[in-house]
Coordinates of C-alpha atoms and ligand atoms in Angstrom, one line a residue:
M1 CA 150.0 251.5 -190.9
P2 CA 147.0 249.6 -192.0
L3 CA 146.7 245.9 -190.9
Y4 CA 145.7 243.0 -193.0
H5 CA 144.7 239.4 -192.3
I6 CA 144.5 236.5 -194.8
W7 CA 142.4 233.4 -193.9
T8 CA 143.1 230.4 -196.1
I9 CA 141.6 226.9 -196.6
G10 CA 142.0 224.4 -199.4
C11 CA 144.9 223.0 -201.4
Q12 CA 148.5 224.1 -201.9
M13 CA 147.4 226.3 -204.8
N14 CA 145.5 228.4 -202.3
K15 CA 148.4 228.4 -199.9
A16 CA 150.8 229.5 -202.7
E17 CA 148.5 232.2 -203.7
S18 CA 148.0 233.4 -200.1
E19 CA 151.8 233.7 -199.7
R20 CA 151.8 236.0 -202.7
L21 CA 149.0 238.1 -201.4
C22 CA 150.9 238.5 -198.2
S23 CA 154.0 239.8 -199.9
L24 CA 151.9 242.1 -202.1
F25 CA 150.3 243.7 -199.0
E26 CA 153.6 244.0 -197.2
Q27 CA 155.1 245.7 -200.2
I28 CA 152.4 248.3 -200.4
G29 CA 152.7 249.2 -196.7
Y30 CA 150.3 246.8 -194.8
Q31 CA 151.4 244.9 -191.8
P32 CA 150.0 241.6 -190.6
A33 CA 147.4 242.0 -187.9
A34 CA 147.9 240.2 -184.6
S35 CA 144.4 238.8 -184.9
I36 CA 141.5 238.9 -187.4
E37 CA 139.6 241.3 -185.1
E38 CA 142.3 244.0 -185.5
A39 CA 142.5 243.9 -189.3
D40 CA 141.6 246.8 -191.6
L41 CA 141.6 244.5 -194.5
I42 CA 140.5 240.8 -194.4
I43 CA 141.1 238.5 -197.3
L44 CA 139.2 235.1 -197.3
N45 CA 140.8 232.6 -199.7
S46 CA 138.1 230.0 -200.1
C47 CA 137.8 226.4 -201.2
V48 CA 134.7 224.6 -202.4
I49 CA 136.1 221.1 -203.3
R50 CA 133.5 219.5 -201.0
Q51 CA 130.3 220.8 -199.3
S52 CA 132.1 220.7 -196.0
A53 CA 134.8 223.2 -197.2
E54 CA 132.2 225.5 -198.6
N55 CA 130.3 225.4 -195.3
K56 CA 133.4 226.5 -193.5
V57 CA 133.8 229.4 -195.8
V58 CA 130.2 230.5 -195.4
S59 CA 130.3 230.3 -191.7
K60 CA 133.5 232.3 -191.6
I61 CA 131.9 235.0 -193.7
G62 CA 129.0 234.9 -191.2
T63 CA 131.4 235.8 -188.3
L64 CA 132.6 238.9 -190.0
K65 CA 129.4 241.0 -189.8
S66 CA 130.0 241.9 -186.2
L67 CA 133.6 242.9 -187.0
K68 CA 132.3 245.4 -189.5
K69 CA 130.0 246.9 -186.8
N70 CA 133.0 247.6 -184.6
N71 CA 135.3 248.8 -187.4
P72 CA 133.3 250.5 -190.1
G73 CA 136.4 251.1 -192.1
L74 CA 137.0 247.4 -192.4
K75 CA 137.2 246.1 -196.0
I76 CA 136.6 242.4 -196.8
A77 CA 137.7 240.6 -200.0
L78 CA 136.7 237.1 -201.0
T79 CA 138.9 235.1 -203.4
G80 CA 139.6 231.4 -204.1
C81 CA 137.3 228.8 -205.6
L82 CA 134.1 230.1 -204.1
V83 CA 134.3 233.0 -206.5
D84 CA 132.6 232.3 -209.8
P85 CA 132.1 234.8 -212.6
D86 CA 128.6 235.8 -211.4
T87 CA 129.7 238.4 -208.9
D88 CA 126.3 240.0 -208.8
R89 CA 124.8 236.9 -207.3
L90 CA 127.8 236.5 -204.9
Q91 CA 127.2 240.1 -203.7
K92 CA 123.6 239.3 -203.0
R93 CA 124.6 236.2 -201.2
F94 CA 127.4 237.8 -199.1
P95 CA 126.5 241.6 -198.7
V96 CA 129.2 241.9 -196.0
V97 CA 132.0 241.2 -198.6
D98 CA 133.3 244.4 -200.4
Y99 CA 135.4 242.8 -203.2
F100 CA 135.4 239.5 -205.1
F101 CA 138.4 238.3 -207.2
K102 CA 138.8 234.9 -208.8
A103 CA 141.3 232.2 -207.5
G104 CA 144.8 233.1 -208.6
G105 CA 143.8 236.7 -209.4
M106 CA 144.9 239.9 -207.7
P107 CA 142.9 242.4 -205.7
P108 CA 141.1 244.6 -208.2
W109 CA 141.5 247.8 -206.3
I110 CA 145.3 247.7 -206.5
D111 CA 147.3 249.1 -209.4
K112 CA 148.1 246.4 -211.9
R113 CA 151.7 247.5 -212.1
L114 CA 152.2 246.6 -208.5
T115 CA 150.6 243.2 -208.7
A116 CA 152.4 242.1 -211.9
N117 CA 155.1 240.1 -210.3
I118 CA 155.3 239.8 -206.6
I119 CA 158.0 237.7 -205.0
P120 CA 158.2 237.5 -201.2
S121 CA 161.0 239.4 -199.7
K122 CA 161.5 236.8 -197.0
P123 CA 160.3 233.4 -198.4
A124 CA 160.0 230.4 -196.1
V125 CA 162.7 227.7 -196.1
S126 CA 160.2 225.7 -198.2
T127 CA 158.2 227.9 -200.7
F128 CA 155.6 227.1 -203.3
I129 CA 155.8 228.3 -206.8
N130 CA 152.7 228.1 -209.0
I131 CA 153.7 226.8 -212.5
I132 CA 150.3 226.2 -214.1
Q133 CA 146.9 227.4 -213.4
G134 CA 143.5 225.8 -214.1
C135 CA 142.7 222.3 -215.2
N136 CA 141.4 220.8 -218.6
N137 CA 140.6 217.4 -217.2
F138 CA 137.0 217.7 -216.1
C139 CA 136.9 214.7 -213.8
S140 CA 133.2 214.2 -213.4
Y141 CA 133.1 214.9 -209.7
C142 CA 135.4 218.0 -209.7
I143 CA 134.5 221.7 -209.5
V144 CA 138.1 222.9 -210.0
P145 CA 138.0 223.4 -213.8
Y146 CA 134.8 225.5 -213.4
R147 CA 136.4 227.8 -210.9
R148 CA 140.0 228.0 -212.0
G149 CA 139.4 227.9 -215.8
R150 CA 141.5 226.1 -218.4
E151 CA 145.2 225.3 -218.1
K152 CA 147.6 228.2 -218.4
S153 CA 151.3 227.6 -217.9
R154 CA 153.7 230.2 -216.9
T155 CA 156.8 230.4 -219.1
V156 CA 160.1 228.6 -218.1
D157 CA 161.9 231.9 -218.0
E158 CA 159.5 233.5 -215.7
I159 CA 159.5 230.6 -213.3
V160 CA 163.3 230.0 -213.3
C161 CA 163.8 233.8 -212.7
E162 CA 161.4 233.7 -209.8
A163 CA 163.0 230.5 -208.4
K164 CA 166.4 232.2 -208.5
T165 CA 165.1 235.2 -206.7
L166 CA 163.5 233.1 -204.0
V167 CA 166.6 231.2 -203.5
E168 CA 168.7 234.4 -203.3
R169 CA 166.2 235.6 -200.6
G170 CA 166.6 232.5 -198.5
A171 CA 164.4 229.7 -199.8
K172 CA 166.1 226.3 -199.7
E173 CA 163.3 224.1 -201.1
L174 CA 160.9 224.9 -203.9
I175 CA 157.6 223.1 -204.4
L176 CA 156.1 223.5 -207.9
V177 CA 152.4 223.4 -207.8
G178 CA 149.5 223.0 -210.2
Q179 CA 146.3 220.9 -210.4
N180 CA 148.0 218.7 -213.0
V181 CA 151.8 219.4 -213.3
D182 CA 152.1 216.9 -215.9
S183 CA 150.3 219.1 -218.4
Y184 CA 152.9 221.8 -217.7
G185 CA 154.0 223.5 -221.0
N186 CA 151.4 221.9 -223.3
D187 CA 149.9 225.4 -224.0
L188 CA 153.3 227.1 -224.5
P189 CA 154.8 227.8 -228.0
D190 CA 157.8 225.5 -227.8
K191 CA 156.1 223.0 -225.4
P192 CA 158.6 222.6 -222.6
D193 CA 157.6 219.8 -220.2
L194 CA 158.0 219.5 -216.4
A195 CA 161.1 217.4 -216.8
A196 CA 162.8 220.2 -218.7
L197 CA 161.7 222.8 -216.1
L198 CA 163.0 220.7 -213.3
E199 CA 166.4 220.4 -215.1
D200 CA 166.7 224.1 -215.3
I201 CA 165.7 224.7 -211.7
N202 CA 167.9 221.9 -210.5
K203 CA 170.9 224.1 -211.6
I204 CA 170.2 226.9 -209.3
D205 CA 173.1 227.4 -206.8
G206 CA 172.0 227.5 -203.2
L207 CA 168.8 225.5 -203.8
K208 CA 168.8 222.3 -201.9
R209 CA 165.5 220.6 -202.7
L210 CA 162.9 220.5 -205.4
R211 CA 159.4 218.9 -205.2
F212 CA 156.2 219.2 -207.3
L213 CA 152.5 218.3 -207.1
T214 CA 150.0 217.1 -208.2
N215 CA 150.7 214.4 -210.9
H216 CA 147.9 212.8 -213.0
P217 CA 148.3 209.1 -213.6
K218 CA 147.2 209.4 -217.3
D219 CA 149.8 212.0 -218.0
M220 CA 152.9 211.1 -216.0
S221 CA 155.7 210.6 -218.5
D222 CA 158.9 208.4 -218.4
R223 CA 160.9 211.6 -219.0
L224 CA 159.5 212.9 -215.6
I225 CA 160.3 209.6 -213.9
D226 CA 163.8 209.8 -215.3
A227 CA 164.1 213.4 -214.0
I228 CA 163.2 212.2 -210.5
A229 CA 165.8 209.4 -210.7
T230 CA 168.6 211.6 -212.1
L231 CA 168.3 215.2 -210.8
D232 CA 170.0 215.5 -207.4
K233 CA 167.8 218.1 -205.9
V234 CA 164.5 216.5 -207.0
C235 CA 163.2 214.6 -203.9
E236 CA 161.9 211.0 -204.1
E237 CA 158.3 211.9 -203.3
I238 CA 155.2 212.1 -205.5
N239 CA 151.5 212.6 -205.2
L240 CA 149.6 210.4 -207.6
P241 CA 145.9 210.4 -206.9
A242 CA 144.2 207.1 -207.8
Q243 CA 140.8 208.2 -206.7
A244 CA 139.4 204.6 -207.0
G245 CA 140.3 201.0 -207.5
D246 CA 137.4 199.9 -209.7
D247 CA 137.4 200.4 -213.4
Q248 CA 133.8 201.2 -213.8
I249 CA 134.0 203.9 -211.1
L250 CA 137.2 205.2 -212.6
N251 CA 135.4 205.4 -216.0
A252 CA 132.4 207.2 -214.4
M253 CA 134.9 209.6 -212.8
R254 CA 136.4 210.2 -216.2
R255 CA 140.0 209.7 -214.9
G256 CA 141.4 208.3 -218.2
Y257 CA 143.1 205.2 -216.8
T258 CA 142.2 201.7 -215.6
S259 CA 143.3 200.3 -212.2
A260 CA 145.7 198.0 -214.1
Q261 CA 147.3 201.0 -215.8
Y262 CA 147.6 202.7 -212.5
R263 CA 149.2 199.7 -210.8
N264 CA 151.6 199.4 -213.7
L265 CA 152.7 203.0 -213.5
V266 CA 153.4 202.7 -209.7
K267 CA 155.5 199.6 -210.5
R268 CA 157.4 201.5 -213.2
I269 CA 158.1 204.4 -210.9
R270 CA 159.2 202.1 -208.1
A271 CA 161.5 200.2 -210.4
R272 CA 163.2 203.4 -211.6
V273 CA 163.3 205.2 -208.3
P274 CA 163.6 202.6 -205.6
D275 CA 162.2 203.7 -202.2
I276 CA 160.2 206.6 -203.6
A277 CA 157.4 207.8 -201.3
I278 CA 154.1 207.9 -203.0
S279 CA 150.9 209.4 -201.7
T280 CA 147.5 209.1 -203.2
D281 CA 143.9 210.5 -203.0
I282 CA 140.8 208.2 -202.7
I283 CA 137.2 209.2 -203.0
V284 CA 134.7 206.9 -201.3
G285 CA 131.0 206.8 -201.9
F286 CA 131.0 207.9 -205.5
P287 CA 127.5 207.6 -207.0
G288 CA 126.6 203.9 -207.2
E289 CA 129.8 202.6 -205.5
T290 CA 128.9 199.1 -204.3
E291 CA 130.6 197.2 -201.4
E292 CA 132.6 195.4 -204.0
Q293 CA 133.7 198.4 -205.8
F294 CA 134.8 200.0 -202.5
K295 CA 136.7 196.8 -201.7
A296 CA 138.6 197.4 -205.0
S297 CA 139.9 200.7 -203.6
V298 CA 140.8 199.0 -200.4
D299 CA 142.7 196.2 -202.2
L300 CA 144.6 198.8 -204.2
L301 CA 145.7 200.5 -201.0
K302 CA 146.7 197.1 -199.4
E303 CA 148.6 196.1 -202.5
L304 CA 150.4 199.3 -203.3
R305 CA 151.0 200.5 -199.7
F306 CA 151.2 204.2 -200.1
D307 CA 153.0 206.4 -197.7
N308 CA 149.9 208.6 -197.3
T309 CA 146.3 208.6 -198.5
H310 CA 144.1 211.7 -198.7
I311 CA 140.6 210.2 -198.2
A312 CA 137.4 212.1 -199.1
A313 CA 133.7 211.1 -199.0
Y314 CA 132.1 212.0 -202.4
S315 CA 130.3 215.3 -202.2
A316 CA 128.1 216.4 -205.1
R317 CA 129.2 219.8 -206.5
T318 CA 126.6 221.8 -208.5
G319 CA 127.7 222.3 -212.1
T320 CA 129.8 219.2 -212.4
I321 CA 129.1 216.3 -214.7
A322 CA 128.6 213.8 -211.9
S323 CA 126.1 216.0 -210.1
R324 CA 124.0 216.2 -213.4
E325 CA 124.4 212.6 -214.5
Y326 CA 124.4 210.5 -211.3
K327 CA 122.4 210.4 -208.1
D328 CA 124.5 210.9 -204.9
N329 CA 123.0 207.6 -203.6
V330 CA 125.5 206.2 -201.2
P331 CA 124.0 207.0 -197.7
P332 CA 126.1 209.3 -195.6
E333 CA 126.6 206.7 -192.8
V334 CA 128.0 204.2 -195.5
K335 CA 130.4 206.9 -196.7
K336 CA 131.5 207.6 -193.1
E337 CA 132.1 203.9 -192.5
R338 CA 134.2 203.6 -195.7
V339 CA 136.2 206.7 -194.8
A340 CA 136.9 205.1 -191.4
I341 CA 137.9 201.7 -193.0
V342 CA 140.4 203.4 -195.2
E343 CA 141.7 205.7 -192.5
K344 CA 142.4 202.8 -190.3
L345 CA 144.1 200.8 -193.0
Q346 CA 146.3 203.7 -194.1
G347 CA 147.2 204.5 -190.5
E348 CA 148.4 200.9 -190.1
I349 CA 150.4 201.0 -193.4
A350 CA 152.0 204.3 -192.6
A351 CA 153.0 203.1 -189.1
E352 CA 154.6 200.0 -190.6
I353 CA 156.4 202.0 -193.3
N354 CA 157.6 204.6 -190.7
A355 CA 158.6 201.8 -188.2
G356 CA 160.9 200.7 -190.9
M357 CA 162.8 203.9 -190.5
L358 CA 163.9 203.2 -186.9
D359 CA 167.6 203.4 -186.4
K360 CA 168.1 204.7 -189.9
T361 CA 169.7 208.1 -190.6
V362 CA 167.8 210.5 -192.8
E363 CA 168.7 214.0 -194.3
V364 CA 166.3 216.6 -192.9
L365 CA 165.9 220.1 -194.2
V366 CA 165.1 222.1 -191.1
E367 CA 162.0 224.3 -191.6
G368 CA 161.2 225.6 -188.1
K369 CA 160.8 225.2 -184.5
K370 CA 157.6 224.2 -182.6
Q371 CA 157.3 223.8 -178.9
G372 CA 161.0 223.8 -178.5
K373 CA 161.6 221.2 -181.1
W374 CA 163.1 221.6 -184.5
H375 CA 161.1 220.1 -187.4
G376 CA 161.7 219.5 -191.0
R377 CA 161.2 216.8 -193.7
S378 CA 163.3 214.0 -195.1
R379 CA 163.8 213.8 -198.8
R380 CA 160.8 211.4 -198.9
G381 CA 158.6 214.0 -197.2
K382 CA 158.4 212.5 -193.8
L383 CA 157.9 214.9 -190.9
V384 CA 160.9 214.7 -188.5
F385 CA 161.2 216.2 -185.0
F386 CA 164.5 216.6 -183.0
N387 CA 166.0 218.7 -180.2
N388 CA 169.0 220.9 -180.6
K389 CA 170.1 224.2 -179.1
N390 CA 171.8 225.6 -182.2
D391 CA 170.1 227.6 -184.8
L392 CA 169.7 225.0 -187.6
L393 CA 167.0 226.8 -189.7
G394 CA 167.4 226.2 -193.4
Q395 CA 170.2 223.6 -193.0
V396 CA 170.2 220.0 -194.1
V397 CA 171.1 217.9 -191.1
K398 CA 171.5 214.1 -190.5
I399 CA 169.0 212.7 -188.0
K400 CA 169.0 209.2 -186.7
I401 CA 165.4 208.0 -186.2
E402 CA 164.5 206.8 -182.6
K403 CA 160.7 206.9 -182.6
A404 CA 158.1 206.5 -185.3
S405 CA 154.3 206.8 -185.5
S406 CA 151.9 207.0 -188.5
W407 CA 152.3 210.8 -188.7
S408 CA 155.8 211.7 -187.8
L409 CA 159.3 210.6 -186.8
Q410 CA 161.6 211.7 -184.0
G411 CA 165.3 211.4 -183.7
S412 CA 168.5 213.1 -182.8
L413 CA 171.3 214.8 -184.6
V414 CA 174.1 212.7 -185.8
D415 CA 177.6 214.4 -185.6
M416 CA 178.6 215.4 -189.0
Ligands
SAH1 N1 144.3 217.9 -209.3 C1 144.4 217.0 -208.3 C2 143.7 217.3 -207.0 C3 142.3 217.9 -207.1 S1 141.3 218.3 -205.7 C4 144.0 215.7 -208.9 O1 143.7 215.5 -210.0 O2 143.9 214.7 -208.2 C5 142.0 217.3 -204.4 C6 141.2 216.0 -204.1 O3 139.9 216.4 -203.7 C7 141.1 215.2 -205.3 O4 142.2 214.4 -205.6 C8 139.9 214.4 -204.9 O5 140.3 213.2 -204.2 C9 139.1 215.2 -203.9 N2 137.8 215.7 -204.6 C10 137.7 216.5 -205.6 N3 136.4 216.6 -205.8 C11 135.7 215.9 -204.9 C12 134.3 215.8 -204.6 N4 133.3 216.3 -205.4 N5 134.0 215.0 -203.5 C13 134.9 214.4 -202.8 N6 136.3 214.6 -203.0 C14 136.6 215.4 -204.1
SF4_2 FE1 139.8 218.1 -210.6 FE2 140.5 216.1 -212.1 FE3 141.5 218.5 -212.6 FE4 142.3 217.1 -210.5 S1 142.6 216.6 -212.6 S2 141.7 219.3 -210.6 S3 140.5 216.1 -209.9 S4 139.4 217.9 -212.7
F3S3 FE1 139.8 223.9 -203.1 FE2 140.1 225.3 -205.2 FE3 142.1 223.9 -204.3 S1 138.3 224.1 -204.7 S2 141.1 222.2 -203.3 S3 141.1 225.6 -203.3 S4 141.6 224.3 -206.4

C-alpha cells in the first residue's frame, strides 16, 4: 500500500483542509507514513501570512530534495496559501515539487468524482467544518484574499448534511471555520446567516458542542450574539480580532471600525452572554505605528482583558495594499520589544482569569490523552488536564479545578 504524509502549518482553515485530504487519501487506499522519510506522497499545506511562515515552508521544501534521491518514485505536492495562480513561476522556484494546487482545492491528479465530498470516516472528537472560503475584506496588510479568492459559502444543506454524518461517525464537537464567518451566506440565493446555520446544526442529536471562528468586528450581528446566548450547544467563546487600538492605524489597516465601536461591541456581547471568553489578534509595528499608537493597543488589552491574544509583528506581504502604500518603517527590534510587552501583559491577564477558576467545577469534553493525562476543553475553550483510569474519550465530564496557569488548568473528576 502506498504511504502518504501531510505537513501543515497556518490557520484552522489549513488544518480543516488537511483533515479532508487525509480522509481522501485513506479512501483511495493510501496509509499514513510513520515518518516523512517513508512516504511515497508528501503534501505540504503552506501558509504565507507572515514572512516567517513563508520561510518555514521554503526551508521545508529544501529538505525534500534528498528524500527524492533516496526514493525516485516519491511525489511531492504543494497546496495552501503559498500557491498562487502563476504555477509556471512556482515550478521554476521549486523544481522538486511535482504538483501545485490552490488552498482549499483538491489534488489535480485524482478523479473529481472521488474528491467531490469527502467526509472523514473516523473524525476527531472535535472536528472542523469549513463553511465559507475566501475573504472580501482586503485588510491592507493581509495576503489571504489574494491567495484564497473571494468569499464563497457552502450551502446550509451541504453543511448540515456533513455535520450529521460527522456526528454519526463519532464527532462530539464541531468547529465551523472561515476567514470571516460573519459573512456566511451573503453570496447564497436566500441569504442564510451564521445564526440560522447554528440553529440548524444545534438540533443534531448526539452533537454536544458547537463553536465557530473567526468573527469580524465590523460584521458581527446581534442575531449571532443572540444565537450564542440561546442555543444550548453553542459554546461561550469567540475570536474577535481587534488588530489595533488606535483609530488612525485601524483606518490604515482598512478594518472598517473604530476602537470605540470595537469596545462597544465587546460590551454588548458581554452584557448578553455573561462570562463569555473572548480572544483577539493584535498586530504590532504596522507601518508608522508610534509609541503612542502602540500604547492604544496596550490600553485596549488592559481594559478589555481578553482570555487570549494572538500577537504578530507586522510583516510586509508583496501584493497587499499596505506593502504598496506604506513603508515598513518600524525597526525589527522595536517590533520585537512591542511583541514582548504584549505577551507579558496578556500572560498576566490570562493567569489572573484562570486563577479565578480555582475550586470551580467546569464541564470538559474529553478530546484525548497526553503523557498519561486526559485533556479536553471547557465550554469557554480553556484547556483542562486531569487523571483518570477509565476511558472517557468523547464524554463530557465535570472537573474541579485545582491548579491554574496562563496556558491551562488542572483538576480532578467530580463524582457525577
Ligand atoms: N480572518 C481573520 C484572520 C486572518 S489571518 C481576521 O480577519 O482577523 C490571522 C491573523 O494574522 C490576523 O488576525 C492578523 O493578526 C495576522 N496577520 C495577517 N496579516 C499579517 C501581516 N501582514 N503581518 C502580521 N500579521 C498579520
Ligand atoms: Fe485578512 Fe482581513 Fe480577510 Fe481577515 S478579514 S482574512 S485579516 S483580509
Ligand atoms: Fe496562512 Fe492562508 Fe491561513 S496565509 S493563516 S494558511 S489563510
